[in-house]
CSV table of C-alpha atoms in Angstrom, one decimal:
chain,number,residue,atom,x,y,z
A,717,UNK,CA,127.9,135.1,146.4
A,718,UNK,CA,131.3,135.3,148.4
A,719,UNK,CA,130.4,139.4,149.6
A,720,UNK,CA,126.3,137.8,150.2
A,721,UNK,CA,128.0,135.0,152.5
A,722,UNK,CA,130.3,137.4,154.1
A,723,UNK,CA,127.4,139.6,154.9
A,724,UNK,CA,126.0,136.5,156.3
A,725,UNK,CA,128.5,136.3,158.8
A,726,UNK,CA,131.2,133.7,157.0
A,727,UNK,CA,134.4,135.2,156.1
A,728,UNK,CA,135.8,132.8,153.6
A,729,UNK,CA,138.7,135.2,152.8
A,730,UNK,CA,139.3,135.1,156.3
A,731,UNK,CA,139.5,131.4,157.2
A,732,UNK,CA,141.7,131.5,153.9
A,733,UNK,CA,144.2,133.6,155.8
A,734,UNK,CA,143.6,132.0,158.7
A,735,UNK,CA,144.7,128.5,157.5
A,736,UNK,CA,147.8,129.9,155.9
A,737,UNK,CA,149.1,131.8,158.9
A,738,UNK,CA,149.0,128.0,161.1
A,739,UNK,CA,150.2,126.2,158.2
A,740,UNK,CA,154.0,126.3,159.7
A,741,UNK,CA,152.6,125.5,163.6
A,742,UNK,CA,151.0,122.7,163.0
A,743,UNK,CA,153.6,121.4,160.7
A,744,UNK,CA,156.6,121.7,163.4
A,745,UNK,CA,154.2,119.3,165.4
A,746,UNK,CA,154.4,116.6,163.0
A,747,UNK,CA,157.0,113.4,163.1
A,748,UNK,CA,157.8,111.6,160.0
A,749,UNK,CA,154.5,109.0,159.4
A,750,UNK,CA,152.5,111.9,158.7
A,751,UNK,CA,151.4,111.8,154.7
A,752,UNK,CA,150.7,114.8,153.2
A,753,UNK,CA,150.3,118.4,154.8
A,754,UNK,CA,146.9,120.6,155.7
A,755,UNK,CA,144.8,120.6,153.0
A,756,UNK,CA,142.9,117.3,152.1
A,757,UNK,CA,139.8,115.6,152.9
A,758,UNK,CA,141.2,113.4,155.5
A,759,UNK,CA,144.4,113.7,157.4
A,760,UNK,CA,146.5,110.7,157.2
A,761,UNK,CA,149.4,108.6,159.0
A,762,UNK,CA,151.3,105.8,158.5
A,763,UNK,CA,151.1,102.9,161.3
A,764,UNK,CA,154.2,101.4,159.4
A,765,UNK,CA,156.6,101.5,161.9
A,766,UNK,CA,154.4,101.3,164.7
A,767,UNK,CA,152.3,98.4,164.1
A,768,UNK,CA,156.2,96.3,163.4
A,769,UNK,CA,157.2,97.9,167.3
A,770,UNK,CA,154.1,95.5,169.0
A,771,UNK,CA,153.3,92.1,169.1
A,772,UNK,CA,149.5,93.0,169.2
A,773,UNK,CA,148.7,96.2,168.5
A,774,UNK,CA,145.8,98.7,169.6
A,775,UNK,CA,144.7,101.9,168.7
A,776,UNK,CA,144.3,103.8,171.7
A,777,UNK,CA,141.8,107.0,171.3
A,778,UNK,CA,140.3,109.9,173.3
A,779,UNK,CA,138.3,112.8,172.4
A,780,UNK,CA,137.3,115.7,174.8
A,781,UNK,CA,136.9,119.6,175.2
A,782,UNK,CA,137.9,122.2,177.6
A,783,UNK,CA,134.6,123.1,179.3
A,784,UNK,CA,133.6,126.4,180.5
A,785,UNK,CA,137.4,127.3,181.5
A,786,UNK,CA,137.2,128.8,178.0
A,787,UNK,CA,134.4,131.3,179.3
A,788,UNK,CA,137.1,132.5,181.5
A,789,UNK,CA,140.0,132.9,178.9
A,790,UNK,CA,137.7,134.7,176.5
A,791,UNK,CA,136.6,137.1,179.2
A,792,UNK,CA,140.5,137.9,179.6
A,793,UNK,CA,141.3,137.2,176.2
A,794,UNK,CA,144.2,134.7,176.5
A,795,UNK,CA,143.8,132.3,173.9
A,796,UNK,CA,147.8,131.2,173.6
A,797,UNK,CA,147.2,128.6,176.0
A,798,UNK,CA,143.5,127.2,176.3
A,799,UNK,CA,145.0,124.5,173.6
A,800,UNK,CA,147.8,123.0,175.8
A,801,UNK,CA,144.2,122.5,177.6
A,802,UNK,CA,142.1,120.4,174.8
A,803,UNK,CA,145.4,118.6,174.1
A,804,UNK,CA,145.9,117.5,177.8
A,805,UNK,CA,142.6,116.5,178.4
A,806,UNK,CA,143.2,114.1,176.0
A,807,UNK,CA,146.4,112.9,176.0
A,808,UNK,CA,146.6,112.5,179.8
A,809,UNK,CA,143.7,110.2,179.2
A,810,UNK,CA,144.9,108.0,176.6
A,811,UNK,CA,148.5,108.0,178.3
A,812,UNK,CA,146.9,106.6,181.5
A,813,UNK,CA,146.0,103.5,179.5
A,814,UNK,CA,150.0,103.4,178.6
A,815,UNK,CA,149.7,104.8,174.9
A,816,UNK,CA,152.5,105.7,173.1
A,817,UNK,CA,151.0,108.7,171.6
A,818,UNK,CA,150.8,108.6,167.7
A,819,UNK,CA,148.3,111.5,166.7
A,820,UNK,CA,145.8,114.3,167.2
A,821,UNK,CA,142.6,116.1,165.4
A,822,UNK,CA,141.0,119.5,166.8
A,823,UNK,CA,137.9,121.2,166.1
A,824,UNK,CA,137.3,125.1,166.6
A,825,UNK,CA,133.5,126.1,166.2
A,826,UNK,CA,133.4,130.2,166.3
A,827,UNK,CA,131.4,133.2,165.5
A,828,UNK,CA,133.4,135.3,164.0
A,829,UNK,CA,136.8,134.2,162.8
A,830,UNK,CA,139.8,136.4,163.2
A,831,UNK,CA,143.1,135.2,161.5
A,832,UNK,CA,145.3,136.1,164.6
A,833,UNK,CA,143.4,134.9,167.1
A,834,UNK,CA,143.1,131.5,165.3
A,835,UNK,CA,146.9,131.4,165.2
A,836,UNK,CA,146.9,131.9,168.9
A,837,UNK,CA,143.9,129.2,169.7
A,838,UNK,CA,146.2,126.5,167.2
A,839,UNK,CA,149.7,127.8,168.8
A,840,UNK,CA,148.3,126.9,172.0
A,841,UNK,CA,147.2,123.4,170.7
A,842,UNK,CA,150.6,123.1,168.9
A,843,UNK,CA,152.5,123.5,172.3
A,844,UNK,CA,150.2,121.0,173.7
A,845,UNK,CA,151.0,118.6,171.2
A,846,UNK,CA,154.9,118.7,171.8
A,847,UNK,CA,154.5,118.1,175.2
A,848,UNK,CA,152.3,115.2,174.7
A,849,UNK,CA,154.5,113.6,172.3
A,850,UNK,CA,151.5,113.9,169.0
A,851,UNK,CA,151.5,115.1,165.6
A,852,UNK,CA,148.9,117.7,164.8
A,853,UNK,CA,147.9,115.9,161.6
A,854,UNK,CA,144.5,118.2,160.8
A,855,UNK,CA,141.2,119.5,162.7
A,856,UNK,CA,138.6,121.9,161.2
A,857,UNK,CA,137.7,125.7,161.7
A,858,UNK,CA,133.8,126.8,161.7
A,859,UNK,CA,132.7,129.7,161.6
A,860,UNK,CA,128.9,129.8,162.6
A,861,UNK,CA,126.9,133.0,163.6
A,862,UNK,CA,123.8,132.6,165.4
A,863,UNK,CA,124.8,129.9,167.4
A,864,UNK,CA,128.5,131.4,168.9
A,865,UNK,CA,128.3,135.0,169.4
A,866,UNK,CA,131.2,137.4,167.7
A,867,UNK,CA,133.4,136.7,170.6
A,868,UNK,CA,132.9,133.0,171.6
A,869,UNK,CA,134.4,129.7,170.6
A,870,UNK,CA,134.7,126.1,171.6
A,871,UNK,CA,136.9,123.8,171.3
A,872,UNK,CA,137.4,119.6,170.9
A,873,UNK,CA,139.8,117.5,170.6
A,874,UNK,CA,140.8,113.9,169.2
A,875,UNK,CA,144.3,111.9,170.6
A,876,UNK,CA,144.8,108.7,169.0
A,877,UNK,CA,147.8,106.7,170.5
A,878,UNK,CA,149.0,102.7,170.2
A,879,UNK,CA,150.2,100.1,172.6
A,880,UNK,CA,150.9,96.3,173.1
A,881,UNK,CA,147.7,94.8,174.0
A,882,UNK,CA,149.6,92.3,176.7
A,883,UNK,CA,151.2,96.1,178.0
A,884,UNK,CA,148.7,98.1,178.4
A,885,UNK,CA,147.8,99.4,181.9
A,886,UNK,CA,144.7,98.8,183.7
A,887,UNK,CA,143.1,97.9,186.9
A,888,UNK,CA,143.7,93.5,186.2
A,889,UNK,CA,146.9,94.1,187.3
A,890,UNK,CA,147.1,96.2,190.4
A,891,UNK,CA,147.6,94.2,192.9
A,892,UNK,CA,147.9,94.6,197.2
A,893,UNK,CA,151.1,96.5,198.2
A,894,UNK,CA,151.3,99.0,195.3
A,895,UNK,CA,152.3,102.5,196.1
A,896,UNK,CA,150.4,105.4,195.1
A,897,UNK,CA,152.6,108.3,193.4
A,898,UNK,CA,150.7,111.6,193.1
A,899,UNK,CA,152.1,113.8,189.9
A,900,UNK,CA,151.6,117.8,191.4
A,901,UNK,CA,148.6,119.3,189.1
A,902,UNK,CA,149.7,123.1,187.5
A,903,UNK,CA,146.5,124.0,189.2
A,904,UNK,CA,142.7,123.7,188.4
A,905,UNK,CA,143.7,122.2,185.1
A,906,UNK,CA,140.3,121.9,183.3
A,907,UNK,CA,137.4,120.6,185.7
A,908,UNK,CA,135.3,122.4,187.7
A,909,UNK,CA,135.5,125.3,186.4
A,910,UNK,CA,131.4,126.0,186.3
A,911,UNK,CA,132.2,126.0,190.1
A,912,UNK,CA,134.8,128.5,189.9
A,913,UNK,CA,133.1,131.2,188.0
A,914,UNK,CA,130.2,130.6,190.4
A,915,UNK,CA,132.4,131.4,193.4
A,916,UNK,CA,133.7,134.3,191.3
A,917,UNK,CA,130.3,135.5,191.1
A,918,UNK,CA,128.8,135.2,194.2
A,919,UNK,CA,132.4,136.5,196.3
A,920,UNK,CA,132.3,139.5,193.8
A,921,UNK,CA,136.1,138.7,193.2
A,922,UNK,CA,138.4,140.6,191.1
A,923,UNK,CA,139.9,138.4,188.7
A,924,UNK,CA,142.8,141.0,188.2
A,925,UNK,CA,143.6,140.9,191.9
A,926,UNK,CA,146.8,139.1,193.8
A,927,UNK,CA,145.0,137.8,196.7
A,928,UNK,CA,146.8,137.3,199.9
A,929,UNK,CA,149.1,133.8,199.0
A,930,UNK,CA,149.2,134.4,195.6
A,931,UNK,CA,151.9,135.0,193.7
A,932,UNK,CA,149.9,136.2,190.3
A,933,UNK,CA,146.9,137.6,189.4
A,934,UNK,CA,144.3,135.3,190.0
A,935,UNK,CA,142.8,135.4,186.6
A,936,UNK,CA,146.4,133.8,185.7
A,937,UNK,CA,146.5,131.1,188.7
A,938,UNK,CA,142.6,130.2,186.8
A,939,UNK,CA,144.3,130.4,183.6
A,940,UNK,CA,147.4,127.9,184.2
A,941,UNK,CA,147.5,125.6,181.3
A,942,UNK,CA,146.5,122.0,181.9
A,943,UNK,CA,150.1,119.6,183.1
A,944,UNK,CA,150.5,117.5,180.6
A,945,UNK,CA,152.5,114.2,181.8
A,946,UNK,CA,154.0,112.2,178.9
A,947,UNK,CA,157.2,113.1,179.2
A,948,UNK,CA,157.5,112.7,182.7
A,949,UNK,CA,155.9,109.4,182.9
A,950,UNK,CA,156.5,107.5,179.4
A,951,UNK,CA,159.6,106.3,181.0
A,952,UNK,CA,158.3,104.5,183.4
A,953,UNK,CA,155.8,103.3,181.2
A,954,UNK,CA,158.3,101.9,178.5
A,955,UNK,CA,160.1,100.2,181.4
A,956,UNK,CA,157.3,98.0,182.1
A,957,UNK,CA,157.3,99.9,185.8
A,958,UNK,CA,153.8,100.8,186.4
A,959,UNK,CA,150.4,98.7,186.7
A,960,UNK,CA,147.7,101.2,186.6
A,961,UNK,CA,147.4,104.9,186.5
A,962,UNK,CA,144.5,108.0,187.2
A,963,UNK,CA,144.1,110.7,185.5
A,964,UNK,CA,142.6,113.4,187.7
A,965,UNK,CA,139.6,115.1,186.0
A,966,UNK,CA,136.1,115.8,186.9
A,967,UNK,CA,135.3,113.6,190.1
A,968,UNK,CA,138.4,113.8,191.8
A,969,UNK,CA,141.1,111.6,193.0
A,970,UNK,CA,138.3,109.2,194.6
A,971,UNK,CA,136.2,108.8,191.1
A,972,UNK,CA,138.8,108.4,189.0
A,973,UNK,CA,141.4,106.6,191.0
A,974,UNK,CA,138.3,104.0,191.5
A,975,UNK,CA,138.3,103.4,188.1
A,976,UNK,CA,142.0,102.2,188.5
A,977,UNK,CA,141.4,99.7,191.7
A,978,UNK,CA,140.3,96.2,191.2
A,979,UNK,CA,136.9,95.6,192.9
A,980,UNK,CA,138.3,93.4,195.7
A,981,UNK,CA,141.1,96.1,196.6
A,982,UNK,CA,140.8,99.5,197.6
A,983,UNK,CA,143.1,102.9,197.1
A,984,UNK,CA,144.4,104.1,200.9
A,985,UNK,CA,144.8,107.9,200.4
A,986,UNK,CA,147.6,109.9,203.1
A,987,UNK,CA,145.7,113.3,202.7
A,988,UNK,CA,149.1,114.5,204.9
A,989,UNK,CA,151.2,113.4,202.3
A,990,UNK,CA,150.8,116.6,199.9
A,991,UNK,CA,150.3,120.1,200.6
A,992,UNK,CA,147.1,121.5,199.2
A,993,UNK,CA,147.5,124.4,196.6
A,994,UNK,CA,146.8,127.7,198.1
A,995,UNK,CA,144.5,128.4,194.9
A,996,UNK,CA,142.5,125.2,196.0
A,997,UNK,CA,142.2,126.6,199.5
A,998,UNK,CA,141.3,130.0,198.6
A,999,UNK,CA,138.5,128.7,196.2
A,1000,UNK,CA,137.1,126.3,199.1
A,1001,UNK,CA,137.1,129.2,201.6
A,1002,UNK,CA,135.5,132.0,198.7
A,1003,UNK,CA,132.7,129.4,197.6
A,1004,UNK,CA,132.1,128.7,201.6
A,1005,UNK,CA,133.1,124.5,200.8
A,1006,UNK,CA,133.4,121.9,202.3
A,1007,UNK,CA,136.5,119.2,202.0
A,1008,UNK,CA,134.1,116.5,201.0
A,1009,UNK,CA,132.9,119.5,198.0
A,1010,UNK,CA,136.2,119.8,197.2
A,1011,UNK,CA,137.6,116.3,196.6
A,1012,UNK,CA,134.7,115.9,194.2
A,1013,UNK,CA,135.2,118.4,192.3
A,1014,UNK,CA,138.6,119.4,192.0
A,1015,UNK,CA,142.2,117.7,191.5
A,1016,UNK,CA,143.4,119.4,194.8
A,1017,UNK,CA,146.7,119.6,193.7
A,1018,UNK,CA,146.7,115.9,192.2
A,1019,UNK,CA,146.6,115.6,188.6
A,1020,UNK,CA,147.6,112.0,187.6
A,1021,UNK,CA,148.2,108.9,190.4
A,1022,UNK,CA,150.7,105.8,189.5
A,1023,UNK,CA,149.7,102.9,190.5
A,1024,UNK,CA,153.5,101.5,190.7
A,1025,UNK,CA,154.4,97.8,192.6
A,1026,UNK,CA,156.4,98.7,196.1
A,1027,UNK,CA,159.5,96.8,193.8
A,1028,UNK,CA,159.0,100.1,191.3
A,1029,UNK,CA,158.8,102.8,193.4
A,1030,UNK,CA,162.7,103.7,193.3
A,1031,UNK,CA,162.6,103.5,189.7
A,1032,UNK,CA,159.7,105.7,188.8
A,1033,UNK,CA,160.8,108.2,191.4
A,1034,UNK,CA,163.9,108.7,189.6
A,1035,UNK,CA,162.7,108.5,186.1
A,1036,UNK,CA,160.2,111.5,187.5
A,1037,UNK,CA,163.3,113.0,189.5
A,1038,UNK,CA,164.5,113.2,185.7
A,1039,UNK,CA,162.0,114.9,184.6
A,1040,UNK,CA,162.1,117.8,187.0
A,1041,UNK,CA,158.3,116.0,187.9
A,1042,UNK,CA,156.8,117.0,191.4
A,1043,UNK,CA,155.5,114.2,193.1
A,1044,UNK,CA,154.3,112.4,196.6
A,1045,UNK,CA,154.3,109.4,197.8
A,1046,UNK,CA,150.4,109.4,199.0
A,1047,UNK,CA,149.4,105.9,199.9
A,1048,UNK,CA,148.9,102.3,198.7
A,1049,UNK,CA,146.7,99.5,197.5
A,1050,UNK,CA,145.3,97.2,200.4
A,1051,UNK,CA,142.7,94.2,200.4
A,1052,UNK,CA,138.9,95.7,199.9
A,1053,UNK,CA,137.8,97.7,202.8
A,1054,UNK,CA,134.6,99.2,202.3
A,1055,UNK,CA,134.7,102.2,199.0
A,1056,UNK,CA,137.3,101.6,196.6
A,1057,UNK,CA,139.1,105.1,197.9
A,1058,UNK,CA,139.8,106.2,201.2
A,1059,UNK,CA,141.0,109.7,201.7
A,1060,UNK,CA,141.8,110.3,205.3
């Protein structure tokens, strides 16, 4: 039966090995609440100690994938970092709501499954995790021909983190006066990226090629793993220093700084207070795009805003400065005037 479903296209043997080889990665990921090792039905984790650290405690949880970015990473086969990528996308969210980060799940669908190329796909999700702060505590691996070809994949994600309900950050308590802190993205991160290979496309670009103002191959520039900003801003966070905070992904700094403003206050953007990314500038001049185009679609160099009261600012900045953490100063929080975001 095993040789009938290997002819079938599902290597058991294979996933086998495959589990095996990521048996030690995932394992160096994982702090001391996590029961039990890969293996079982259900991964699990003890809230122990963290439910005795809050007065009112809530589960915090985000799920999300890496979008057609893989397309790109499979085409240049570089699969070491697309799951610092899945990891990001996910933990940036959940730590925008100020969640300490507890946990995290993945999922790789795939068409044919190669042992050493799944070590490279869960290495990548590994060093995601350690820079988010999670335990890799389980995910799944399926291998499914007929609906991935030999050489595709895709990949989800699951972050689970906790916090004090009375401590968590949200919109309720921005308030007029607060400063706006823009984190410096690594690049594209993971949005827009059905945009990019469009302008690759239709420019005929060569993906291998240092354009003038690069200092890498532009497949690489494409390639940059996804910033992932616990370290830098936990902090901050701990210290009770910051009211709201954006995670810049699909939409822009407009769209998702929006849905960190109150209704009756709006986010005053200094568009002169940050250098835009000569990869941001290139793709807007290849693709023939306007600045309007651009703000919706990508992070323009603007991967997470803090929403931090003008009493703060010091404090964050330094706790960033700590971190080695770009970072500008790009605007404030005034009374309602007209959109909820205005970049000028």
């Amino acid at each position: 039966m095993a040789d009938q479903y290997k002819e079938a296209g599902v290597d058991i043997e294979s996933g086998a090995k495959a589990v095996d080889q990521i048996k030690s990665i995932v394992k160096a990921t994982q702090d001391a609440n996590v029961i039990g090792g890969i293996g079982g039905f259900g991964a699990e984790y003890s809230l122990k100690d963290s439910f005795a650290k809050f007065k009112n405690p809530v589960l915090i949880s985000g799920t999300d994938g890496v979008g057609t970015k893989l397309l790109l990473a499979i085409q240049a086969n570089v699969h070491d970092t697309i799951g610092i990528d899945l990891v990001a996308m996910c933990a940036n969210d959940i730590l925008a709501q100020g969640a300490e980060p507890l946990f995290f799940l993945d999922y790789v669908g795939i068409g044919k499954l190669n042992p050493d190329q799944m070590k490279s796909i869960v290495q990548g999700v590994a060093d995601g995790c350690k820079q988010a702060g999670l335990s890799l505590i389980g995910g799944e691996m399926a291998e499914m021909p007929g609906i991935y070809t030999n050489g595709d994949y895709d990949l989800s994600g699951f972050a689970v983190g906790i916090g004090d309900k009375d401590q968590l950050l949200g919109a309720d308590k921005v308030q007029a006066g607060d400063v706006l802190i823009g984190l410096a993205s690594s690049g594209v991160h993971s949005n827009g990226f059905s945009l990019v290979r469009k302008i690759i496309k239709d420019a005929e670009l060569d993906l291998n090629k240092i354009y003038p103002g690069f200092d890498q191959p532009l497949i690489n520039a494409l390639l940059a793993p996804t910033k992932l900003y616990y370290h830098a801003v936990n902090p901050s966070i701990e210290a009770n220093l910051i009211h709201s905070i954006a995670h810049i992904t699909g939409g822009g700094i407009a769209d998702n700084l929006a849905r960190s403003i109150p209704d009756h206050l709006t986010a005053e953007i200094d568009r002169s207070a940050w250098q835009v990314p000569q990869l941001f500038k290139s793709l807007q001049e290849w693709g023939h795009l306007d600045t309007a185009d651009m703000d919706q679609v990508f992070n323009q160099g603007i991967g997470m805003v803090l929403v931090v009261p003008k009493a703060n600012v010091a404090a964050v900045k330094a706790n960033l400065d700590a971190q080695s953490q770009a970072y500008y100063q790009i605007g404030k929080v005034v009374k309602r005037d007209g959109a909820a975001v205005n970049i000028k």
